[in-house]
């Protein structure tokens, strides 16, 4: 009798587990199908021409469209002064994106039967592919220099979050004029406290450009993150300030917006958005009180734009850079913004 009971219990357990597994598969399939269908209340999106040329009729805001429907993940454009208006979709899909002066950087996934691979694609002013480079892992950050001559990207070689310590990154910079590729910035010399610094645990991410030679980025080692100033010609990374991640240089080159780890916050949500004056090294906390895991973008000389989790994956928000005011929404279902004009 006991053996029979055990068999019955085992059969019931198998049936329950099978039902749960089938339900999970069907739920995932249904969710995937719904992602391809336009959802009620989402922003209107239509196919159309999208250009990276500086517009003559006013500023444009480009971003990766996150709204469910046939244009999800495509680079879309809206007038910068009407960001919640109808979106024009380019047909080009990117996981991360940035653009300036007619050059775009698009980090793409190539879906495989067993595993995905990734690549960094340089786009021309009509979003046509100029050249692509294999990417060693999951895309996370991208930037184009103000001149459009340089493009940078960061990927996770291992791990998929900056919150912990068990991740490894690789950051590359390419000159689109001659395709000179600096494949791994870890080959540059790190200068810390005035001396060359070497360690096995160096990670570099979040490039932001000043010009065609000077850039800023984050270097992490021994549990500390540093803002570094990079020199392409000299192949150096000079530490300037601690506890700076994902820097973003202001248009006038005087300030850096960044996410800062604040003591006392949860380990999986440790960041707040700050601005650093490069002349005085004075830090100013913005009015945004939520966790920011993004590389903020300057939408002008006084305001920042960044992504926060939303119903479709991410929404764009803005906050003054000087610590005043309050955070307010820009548009829903969007990430990886770039301004033209």
mmCIF file of C-alpha atoms in Angstrom:
data_model
loop_
_atom_site.group_PDB
_atom_site.id
_atom_site.type_symbol
_atom_site.label_atom_id
_atom_site.label_comp_id
_atom_site.label_asym_id
_atom_site.label_seq_id
_atom_site.Cartn_x
_atom_site.Cartn_y
_atom_site.Cartn_z
ATOM 1 C CA UNK A 1 0.000 0.000 0.000
ATOM 2 C CA UNK A 2 2.791 2.370 0.855
ATOM 3 C CA UNK A 3 4.521 1.694 -2.471
ATOM 4 C CA UNK A 4 1.290 2.346 -4.332
ATOM 5 C CA UNK A 5 0.837 5.632 -2.450
ATOM 6 C CA UNK A 6 4.372 6.679 -3.294
ATOM 7 C CA UNK A 7 3.780 5.946 -6.992
ATOM 8 C CA UNK A 8 0.565 7.951 -6.967
ATOM 9 C CA UNK A 9 2.271 10.884 -5.221
ATOM 10 C CA UNK A 10 5.122 10.723 -7.709
ATOM 11 C CA UNK A 11 2.744 10.670 -10.675
ATOM 12 C CA UNK A 12 0.791 13.620 -9.288
ATOM 13 C CA UNK A 13 4.037 15.546 -8.726
ATOM 14 C CA UNK A 14 5.154 14.835 -12.292
ATOM 15 C CA UNK A 15 1.790 15.981 -13.662
ATOM 16 C CA UNK A 16 1.858 19.170 -11.575
ATOM 17 C CA UNK A 17 5.409 20.015 -12.609
ATOM 18 C CA UNK A 18 4.540 19.320 -16.234
ATOM 19 C CA UNK A 19 1.520 21.592 -16.023
ATOM 20 C CA UNK A 20 3.559 24.336 -14.398
ATOM 21 C CA UNK A 21 6.248 24.020 -17.070
ATOM 22 C CA UNK A 22 3.717 24.058 -19.879
ATOM 23 C CA UNK A 23 1.999 27.059 -18.348
ATOM 24 C CA UNK A 24 5.287 28.932 -18.078
ATOM 25 C CA UNK A 25 6.124 28.213 -21.715
ATOM 26 C CA UNK A 26 2.662 29.290 -22.874
ATOM 27 C CA UNK A 27 2.846 32.453 -20.745
ATOM 28 C CA UNK A 28 6.250 33.340 -22.167
ATOM 29 C CA UNK A 29 5.039 32.674 -25.710
ATOM 30 C CA UNK A 30 1.921 34.779 -25.119
ATOM 31 C CA UNK A 31 4.000 37.619 -23.667
ATOM 32 C CA UNK A 32 6.372 37.480 -26.639
ATOM 33 C CA UNK A 33 3.414 37.586 -29.018
ATOM 34 C CA UNK A 34 1.891 40.544 -27.176
ATOM 35 C CA UNK A 35 5.214 42.417 -27.405
ATOM 36 C CA UNK A 36 4.732 42.398 -31.180
ATOM 37 C CA UNK A 37 1.225 43.846 -30.915
ATOM 38 C CA UNK A 38 0.380 47.494 -30.364
ATOM 39 C CA UNK A 39 -0.915 47.954 -26.818
ATOM 40 C CA UNK A 40 -3.725 50.330 -25.907
ATOM 41 C CA UNK A 41 -2.463 53.563 -24.392
ATOM 42 C CA UNK A 42 0.991 53.266 -25.898
ATOM 43 C CA UNK A 43 2.597 56.023 -27.978
ATOM 44 C CA UNK A 44 1.729 56.113 -31.695
ATOM 45 C CA UNK A 45 4.601 54.835 -33.875
ATOM 46 C CA UNK A 46 4.770 54.822 -37.681
ATOM 47 C CA UNK A 47 7.530 53.931 -40.141
ATOM 48 C CA UNK A 48 9.250 56.819 -41.878
ATOM 49 C CA UNK A 49 12.574 58.400 -42.774
ATOM 50 C CA UNK A 50 14.945 59.033 -39.866
ATOM 51 C CA UNK A 51 18.122 61.044 -40.331
ATOM 52 C CA UNK A 52 21.138 61.837 -38.160
ATOM 53 C CA UNK A 53 21.700 65.116 -39.977
ATOM 54 C CA UNK A 54 21.299 68.256 -37.881
ATOM 55 C CA UNK A 55 17.664 69.283 -38.458
ATOM 56 C CA UNK A 56 16.888 72.711 -39.851
ATOM 57 C CA UNK A 57 13.427 72.978 -38.342
ATOM 58 C CA UNK A 58 14.272 72.455 -34.670
ATOM 59 C CA UNK A 59 15.889 69.929 -32.348
ATOM 60 C CA UNK A 60 15.116 66.235 -32.636
ATOM 61 C CA UNK A 61 15.151 63.591 -29.936
ATOM 62 C CA UNK A 62 16.080 60.066 -30.999
ATOM 63 C CA UNK A 63 15.858 56.966 -28.814
ATOM 64 C CA UNK A 64 15.243 53.233 -28.790
ATOM 65 C CA UNK A 65 11.484 52.725 -28.853
ATOM 66 C CA UNK A 66 10.380 50.348 -26.084
ATOM 67 C CA UNK A 67 6.626 50.415 -26.789
ATOM 68 C CA UNK A 68 5.144 47.020 -27.625
ATOM 69 C CA UNK A 69 4.339 46.600 -31.274
ATOM 70 C CA UNK A 70 6.012 45.997 -34.628
ATOM 71 C CA UNK A 71 8.495 48.858 -34.087
ATOM 72 C CA UNK A 72 9.771 47.801 -30.656
ATOM 73 C CA UNK A 73 13.544 48.287 -30.277
ATOM 74 C CA UNK A 74 13.768 50.458 -33.393
ATOM 75 C CA UNK A 75 15.434 53.863 -33.307
ATOM 76 C CA UNK A 76 12.669 56.447 -33.459
ATOM 77 C CA UNK A 77 12.566 60.225 -33.606
ATOM 78 C CA UNK A 78 10.269 62.921 -32.223
ATOM 79 C CA UNK A 79 10.521 66.723 -32.046
ATOM 80 C CA UNK A 80 12.510 67.562 -28.908
ATOM 81 C CA UNK A 81 9.878 70.073 -27.830
ATOM 82 C CA UNK A 82 7.084 67.508 -28.256
ATOM 83 C CA UNK A 83 8.606 64.234 -26.965
ATOM 84 C CA UNK A 84 5.236 62.583 -26.332
ATOM 85 C CA UNK A 85 4.133 63.127 -29.922
ATOM 86 C CA UNK A 86 3.905 60.509 -32.694
ATOM 87 C CA UNK A 87 7.150 58.624 -33.248
ATOM 88 C CA UNK A 88 8.813 57.984 -36.584
ATOM 89 C CA UNK A 89 10.479 54.563 -36.636
ATOM 90 C CA UNK A 90 13.621 53.936 -38.669
ATOM 91 C CA UNK A 91 13.482 50.157 -38.989
ATOM 92 C CA UNK A 92 16.952 49.926 -37.386
ATOM 93 C CA UNK A 93 16.969 47.958 -34.122
ATOM 94 C CA UNK A 94 19.510 48.743 -31.391
ATOM 95 C CA UNK A 95 19.957 47.726 -27.776
ATOM 96 C CA UNK A 96 22.057 50.826 -27.075
ATOM 97 C CA UNK A 97 22.344 53.897 -29.276
ATOM 98 C CA UNK A 98 23.862 57.330 -29.491
ATOM 99 C CA UNK A 99 24.497 59.823 -32.285
ATOM 100 C CA UNK A 100 26.163 63.152 -33.018
ATOM 101 C CA UNK A 101 27.153 65.131 -36.110
ATOM 102 C CA UNK A 102 25.840 62.579 -38.592
ATOM 103 C CA UNK A 103 27.387 59.488 -36.985
ATOM 104 C CA UNK A 104 25.522 56.851 -35.017
ATOM 105 C CA UNK A 105 26.623 53.934 -32.837
ATOM 106 C CA UNK A 106 24.173 51.034 -32.611
ATOM 107 C CA UNK A 107 24.814 48.026 -30.390
ATOM 108 C CA UNK A 108 22.863 45.084 -31.741
ATOM 109 C CA UNK A 109 22.023 41.519 -30.781
ATOM 110 C CA UNK A 110 22.249 38.741 -33.331
ATOM 111 C CA UNK A 111 19.882 36.014 -32.165
ATOM 112 C CA UNK A 112 21.239 32.487 -32.453
ATOM 113 C CA UNK A 113 19.747 29.036 -31.976
ATOM 114 C CA UNK A 114 21.987 28.315 -28.988
ATOM 115 C CA UNK A 115 23.214 31.745 -27.883
ATOM 116 C CA UNK A 116 23.104 35.378 -28.893
ATOM 117 C CA UNK A 117 26.064 37.317 -30.205
ATOM 118 C CA UNK A 118 26.500 41.077 -30.336
ATOM 119 C CA UNK A 119 28.098 43.697 -32.541
ATOM 120 C CA UNK A 120 28.785 47.417 -32.616
ATOM 121 C CA UNK A 121 27.546 49.037 -35.825
ATOM 122 C CA UNK A 122 28.665 52.456 -37.056
ATOM 123 C CA UNK A 123 25.810 54.205 -38.871
ATOM 124 C CA UNK A 124 25.918 57.037 -41.399
ATOM 125 C CA UNK A 125 23.571 60.017 -41.376
ATOM 126 C CA UNK A 126 20.787 57.926 -42.952
ATOM 127 C CA UNK A 127 21.256 55.089 -40.426
ATOM 128 C CA UNK A 128 22.924 52.890 -43.018
ATOM 129 C CA UNK A 129 25.663 50.569 -41.817
ATOM 130 C CA UNK A 130 29.186 51.797 -42.523
ATOM 131 C CA UNK A 131 31.123 49.159 -40.606
ATOM 132 C CA UNK A 132 30.570 46.731 -37.751
ATOM 133 C CA UNK A 133 32.764 45.212 -35.061
ATOM 134 C CA UNK A 134 32.176 42.088 -32.968
ATOM 135 C CA UNK A 135 31.241 42.905 -29.381
ATOM 136 C CA UNK A 136 32.462 40.600 -26.651
ATOM 137 C CA UNK A 137 29.326 40.650 -24.517
ATOM 138 C CA UNK A 138 26.039 42.291 -23.539
ATOM 139 C CA UNK A 139 25.822 45.965 -24.639
ATOM 140 C CA UNK A 140 25.539 48.516 -21.858
ATOM 141 C CA UNK A 141 26.901 51.981 -22.853
ATOM 142 C CA UNK A 142 27.600 53.910 -26.068
ATOM 143 C CA UNK A 143 28.649 57.435 -27.054
ATOM 144 C CA UNK A 144 29.684 59.436 -30.132
ATOM 145 C CA UNK A 145 32.040 62.416 -29.889
ATOM 146 C CA UNK A 146 30.618 65.901 -30.635
ATOM 147 C CA UNK A 147 32.426 65.945 -33.999
ATOM 148 C CA UNK A 148 31.032 62.546 -34.999
ATOM 149 C CA UNK A 149 34.594 61.273 -35.547
ATOM 150 C CA UNK A 150 34.816 58.883 -32.582
ATOM 151 C CA UNK A 151 32.457 56.221 -31.264
ATOM 152 C CA UNK A 152 32.758 54.296 -27.998
ATOM 153 C CA UNK A 153 30.927 51.328 -26.564
ATOM 154 C CA UNK A 154 31.000 49.207 -23.418
ATOM 155 C CA UNK A 155 29.807 45.617 -23.018
ATOM 156 C CA UNK A 156 29.582 43.170 -20.146
ATOM 157 C CA UNK A 157 32.022 40.343 -20.836
ATOM 158 C CA UNK A 158 30.660 38.635 -17.716
ATOM 159 C CA UNK A 159 27.810 39.637 -15.445
ATOM 160 C CA UNK A 160 24.996 41.980 -16.408
ATOM 161 C CA UNK A 161 24.870 44.621 -13.680
ATOM 162 C CA UNK A 162 27.138 47.249 -12.135
ATOM 163 C CA UNK A 163 25.513 46.810 -8.725
ATOM 164 C CA UNK A 164 27.743 43.934 -7.603
ATOM 165 C CA UNK A 165 31.428 43.183 -8.001
ATOM 166 C CA UNK A 166 31.217 40.008 -10.101
ATOM 167 C CA UNK A 167 31.250 41.605 -13.542
ATOM 168 C CA UNK A 168 33.801 42.339 -16.209
ATOM 169 C CA UNK A 169 33.564 44.989 -18.917
ATOM 170 C CA UNK A 170 35.278 45.813 -22.163
ATOM 171 C CA UNK A 171 35.281 49.313 -23.617
ATOM 172 C CA UNK A 172 36.338 50.174 -27.168
ATOM 173 C CA UNK A 173 36.802 53.387 -29.156
ATOM 174 C CA UNK A 174 36.978 53.634 -32.943
ATOM 175 C CA UNK A 175 37.894 56.573 -35.167
ATOM 176 C CA UNK A 176 35.400 56.445 -38.038
ATOM 177 C CA UNK A 177 37.707 58.470 -40.305
ATOM 178 C CA UNK A 178 40.375 55.769 -40.607
ATOM 179 C CA UNK A 179 38.783 52.898 -38.592
ATOM 180 C CA UNK A 180 41.619 52.929 -36.046
ATOM 181 C CA UNK A 181 40.166 50.709 -33.298
ATOM 182 C CA UNK A 182 41.262 50.817 -29.670
ATOM 183 C CA UNK A 183 39.671 47.489 -28.900
ATOM 184 C CA UNK A 184 40.220 47.439 -25.142
ATOM 185 C CA UNK A 185 40.923 50.535 -23.065
ATOM 186 C CA UNK A 186 42.426 48.302 -20.388
ATOM 187 C CA UNK A 187 45.546 48.408 -22.583
ATOM 188 C CA UNK A 188 45.927 52.103 -21.671
ATOM 189 C CA UNK A 189 48.089 53.194 -18.728
ATOM 190 C CA UNK A 190 46.049 54.082 -15.629
ATOM 191 C CA UNK A 191 47.584 56.911 -13.584
ATOM 192 C CA UNK A 192 46.407 56.983 -9.969
ATOM 193 C CA UNK A 193 47.779 59.445 -7.409
ATOM 194 C CA UNK A 194 50.328 60.587 -9.979
ATOM 195 C CA UNK A 195 51.808 57.112 -10.573
ATOM 196 C CA UNK A 196 51.129 54.297 -13.047
ATOM 197 C CA UNK A 197 48.727 51.789 -11.535
ATOM 198 C CA UNK A 198 48.428 48.116 -12.411
ATOM 199 C CA UNK A 199 45.959 45.534 -11.113
ATOM 200 C CA UNK A 200 44.274 42.382 -12.354
ATOM 201 C CA UNK A 201 40.754 43.626 -11.571
ATOM 202 C CA UNK A 202 40.601 46.843 -13.628
ATOM 203 C CA UNK A 203 37.292 47.532 -15.370
ATOM 204 C CA UNK A 204 36.543 50.526 -17.584
ATOM 205 C CA UNK A 205 33.167 51.777 -18.780
ATOM 206 C CA UNK A 206 31.003 54.774 -19.650
ATOM 207 C CA UNK A 207 33.047 56.891 -22.070
ATOM 208 C CA UNK A 208 32.003 60.511 -22.653
ATOM 209 C CA UNK A 209 33.914 62.677 -25.130
ATOM 210 C CA UNK A 210 35.316 66.192 -24.790
ATOM 211 C CA UNK A 211 36.870 66.270 -28.284
ATOM 212 C CA UNK A 212 38.668 63.962 -30.706
ATOM 213 C CA UNK A 213 41.442 63.178 -28.217
ATOM 214 C CA UNK A 214 40.168 63.796 -24.700
ATOM 215 C CA UNK A 215 37.450 61.763 -23.029
ATOM 216 C CA UNK A 216 36.250 60.808 -19.548
ATOM 217 C CA UNK A 217 35.281 57.374 -18.242
ATOM 218 C CA UNK A 218 34.993 55.234 -15.128
ATOM 219 C CA UNK A 219 37.850 53.005 -13.973
ATOM 220 C CA UNK A 220 37.104 50.514 -11.199
ATOM 221 C CA UNK A 221 39.648 48.548 -9.177
ATOM 222 C CA UNK A 222 40.004 47.263 -5.623
ATOM 223 C CA UNK A 223 36.389 48.135 -4.836
ATOM 224 C CA UNK A 224 36.716 51.827 -5.799
ATOM 225 C CA UNK A 225 35.508 53.667 -8.880
ATOM 226 C CA UNK A 226 37.398 56.641 -10.287
ATOM 227 C CA UNK A 227 36.581 59.331 -12.798
ATOM 228 C CA UNK A 228 39.443 59.321 -15.293
ATOM 229 C CA UNK A 229 40.449 61.696 -18.057
ATOM 230 C CA UNK A 230 41.523 59.758 -21.117
ATOM 231 C CA UNK A 231 44.107 60.803 -23.691
ATOM 232 C CA UNK A 232 43.874 58.798 -26.917
ATOM 233 C CA UNK A 233 47.226 59.930 -28.290
ATOM 234 C CA UNK A 234 49.115 59.259 -25.046
ATOM 235 C CA UNK A 235 47.046 56.126 -24.261
ATOM 236 C CA UNK A 236 46.592 57.202 -20.645
ATOM 237 C CA UNK A 237 43.723 57.273 -18.138
ATOM 238 C CA UNK A 238 44.372 59.764 -15.324
ATOM 239 C CA UNK A 239 42.260 59.506 -12.161
ATOM 240 C CA UNK A 240 40.598 62.772 -11.080
ATOM 241 C CA UNK A 241 37.892 61.933 -8.522
ATOM 242 C CA UNK A 242 36.491 58.915 -6.678
ATOM 243 C CA UNK A 243 33.022 57.353 -6.597
ATOM 244 C CA UNK A 244 32.047 58.335 -10.134
ATOM 245 C CA UNK A 245 30.251 55.959 -12.491
ATOM 246 C CA UNK A 246 28.936 56.448 -16.032
ATOM 247 C CA UNK A 247 30.091 60.066 -16.479
ATOM 248 C CA UNK A 248 28.462 62.423 -18.969
ATOM 249 C CA UNK A 249 30.258 65.629 -19.930
ATOM 250 C CA UNK A 250 28.277 68.870 -20.176
ATOM 251 C CA UNK A 251 28.186 70.641 -23.565
ATOM 252 C CA UNK A 252 30.563 73.368 -22.297
ATOM 253 C CA UNK A 253 32.988 70.782 -20.904
ATOM 254 C CA UNK A 254 32.920 72.128 -17.340
ATOM 255 C CA UNK A 255 30.780 69.574 -15.499
ATOM 256 C CA UNK A 256 30.230 65.836 -15.386
ATOM 257 C CA UNK A 257 26.917 64.217 -14.515
ATOM 258 C CA UNK A 258 27.247 60.740 -13.040
ATOM 259 C CA UNK A 259 25.740 58.131 -10.779
ATOM 260 C CA UNK A 260 27.251 57.983 -7.303
ATOM 261 C CA UNK A 261 27.068 55.211 -4.728
ATOM 262 C CA UNK A 262 25.510 56.644 -1.589
ATOM 263 C CA UNK A 263 26.180 54.911 1.767
ATOM 264 C CA UNK A 264 23.114 53.411 3.388
ATOM 265 C CA UNK A 265 21.233 52.632 0.188
ATOM 266 C CA UNK A 266 20.342 49.029 -0.771
ATOM 267 C CA UNK A 267 23.167 47.046 -2.377
ATOM 268 C CA UNK A 268 21.094 46.425 -5.498
ATOM 269 C CA UNK A 269 20.008 50.067 -5.828
ATOM 270 C CA UNK A 270 22.943 52.139 -4.531
ATOM 271 C CA UNK A 271 23.073 55.123 -6.909
ATOM 272 C CA UNK A 272 21.904 58.710 -6.959
ATOM 273 C CA UNK A 273 22.436 61.246 -9.748
ATOM 274 C CA UNK A 274 25.116 63.880 -9.082
ATOM 275 C CA UNK A 275 26.969 66.610 -10.997
ATOM 276 C CA UNK A 276 30.684 67.349 -10.535
ATOM 277 C CA UNK A 277 32.290 70.728 -11.273
ATOM 278 C CA UNK A 278 35.607 69.802 -12.902
ATOM 279 C CA UNK A 279 37.335 73.042 -11.887
ATOM 280 C CA UNK A 280 36.536 72.841 -8.175
ATOM 281 C CA UNK A 281 35.656 69.132 -7.821
ATOM 282 C CA UNK A 282 32.482 70.243 -6.024
ATOM 283 C CA UNK A 283 29.665 67.690 -6.068
ATOM 284 C CA UNK A 284 25.998 68.642 -6.335
ATOM 285 C CA UNK A 285 23.203 66.162 -5.762
ATOM 286 C CA UNK A 286 20.311 66.492 -8.187
ATOM 287 C CA UNK A 287 16.706 66.497 -7.012
ATOM 288 C CA UNK A 288 16.183 62.978 -8.405
ATOM 289 C CA UNK A 289 15.809 60.712 -5.362
ATOM 290 C CA UNK A 290 15.398 57.378 -7.145
ATOM 291 C CA UNK A 291 18.068 54.846 -8.050
ATOM 292 C CA UNK A 292 19.700 55.764 -11.381
ATOM 293 C CA UNK A 293 21.409 52.951 -13.270
ATOM 294 C CA UNK A 294 22.019 54.850 -16.502
ATOM 295 C CA UNK A 295 24.504 57.149 -18.208
ATOM 296 C CA UNK A 296 22.631 60.435 -18.079
ATOM 297 C CA UNK A 297 22.549 62.711 -21.120
ATOM 298 C CA UNK A 298 22.721 66.501 -21.118
ATOM 299 C CA UNK A 299 19.713 67.817 -23.003
ATOM 300 C CA UNK A 300 21.180 71.311 -22.788
ATOM 301 C CA UNK A 301 23.469 73.254 -20.505
ATOM 302 C CA UNK A 302 21.206 72.950 -17.470
ATOM 303 C CA UNK A 303 19.179 69.732 -17.634
ATOM 304 C CA UNK A 304 19.775 65.985 -17.654
ATOM 305 C CA UNK A 305 17.830 63.154 -19.265
ATOM 306 C CA UNK A 306 18.023 59.541 -18.078
ATOM 307 C CA UNK A 307 16.101 56.273 -18.069
ATOM 308 C CA UNK A 308 14.154 54.706 -15.211
ATOM 309 C CA UNK A 309 12.202 51.423 -15.193
ATOM 310 C CA UNK A 310 8.717 51.727 -16.686
ATOM 311 C CA UNK A 311 5.736 49.689 -17.827
ATOM 312 C CA UNK A 312 7.343 48.855 -21.186
ATOM 313 C CA UNK A 313 10.870 48.455 -19.841
ATOM 314 C CA UNK A 314 12.073 52.052 -19.445
ATOM 315 C CA UNK A 315 10.861 55.654 -19.496
ATOM 316 C CA UNK A 316 12.849 58.863 -19.951
ATOM 317 C CA UNK A 317 12.948 61.470 -17.183
ATOM 318 C CA UNK A 318 14.601 64.854 -16.754
ATOM 319 C CA UNK A 319 15.900 66.889 -13.817
ATOM 320 C CA UNK A 320 17.823 70.186 -13.470
ATOM 321 C CA UNK A 321 21.587 69.746 -13.181
ATOM 322 C CA UNK A 322 22.044 72.334 -10.418
ATOM 323 C CA UNK A 323 20.160 70.511 -7.662
ATOM 324 C CA UNK A 324 17.016 72.630 -7.884
ATOM 325 C CA UNK A 325 13.523 71.732 -9.068
ATOM 326 C CA UNK A 326 12.227 68.198 -9.295
ATOM 327 C CA UNK A 327 12.313 65.215 -11.643
ATOM 328 C CA UNK A 328 9.623 65.034 -14.295
ATOM 329 C CA UNK A 329 8.802 62.606 -17.114
ATOM 330 C CA UNK A 330 9.930 63.221 -20.698
ATOM 331 C CA UNK A 331 8.308 60.289 -22.521
ATOM 332 C CA UNK A 332 7.306 56.705 -21.868
ATOM 333 C CA UNK A 333 8.684 53.514 -23.370
ATOM 334 C CA UNK A 334 12.061 54.932 -24.393
ATOM 335 C CA UNK A 335 15.753 54.468 -23.617
ATOM 336 C CA UNK A 336 19.185 55.458 -25.024
ATOM 337 C CA UNK A 337 18.379 59.040 -26.067
ATOM 338 C CA UNK A 338 20.335 61.372 -28.348
ATOM 339 C CA UNK A 339 19.628 64.992 -29.281
ATOM 340 C CA UNK A 340 20.290 66.463 -32.716
ATOM 341 C CA UNK A 341 20.396 70.216 -33.236
#
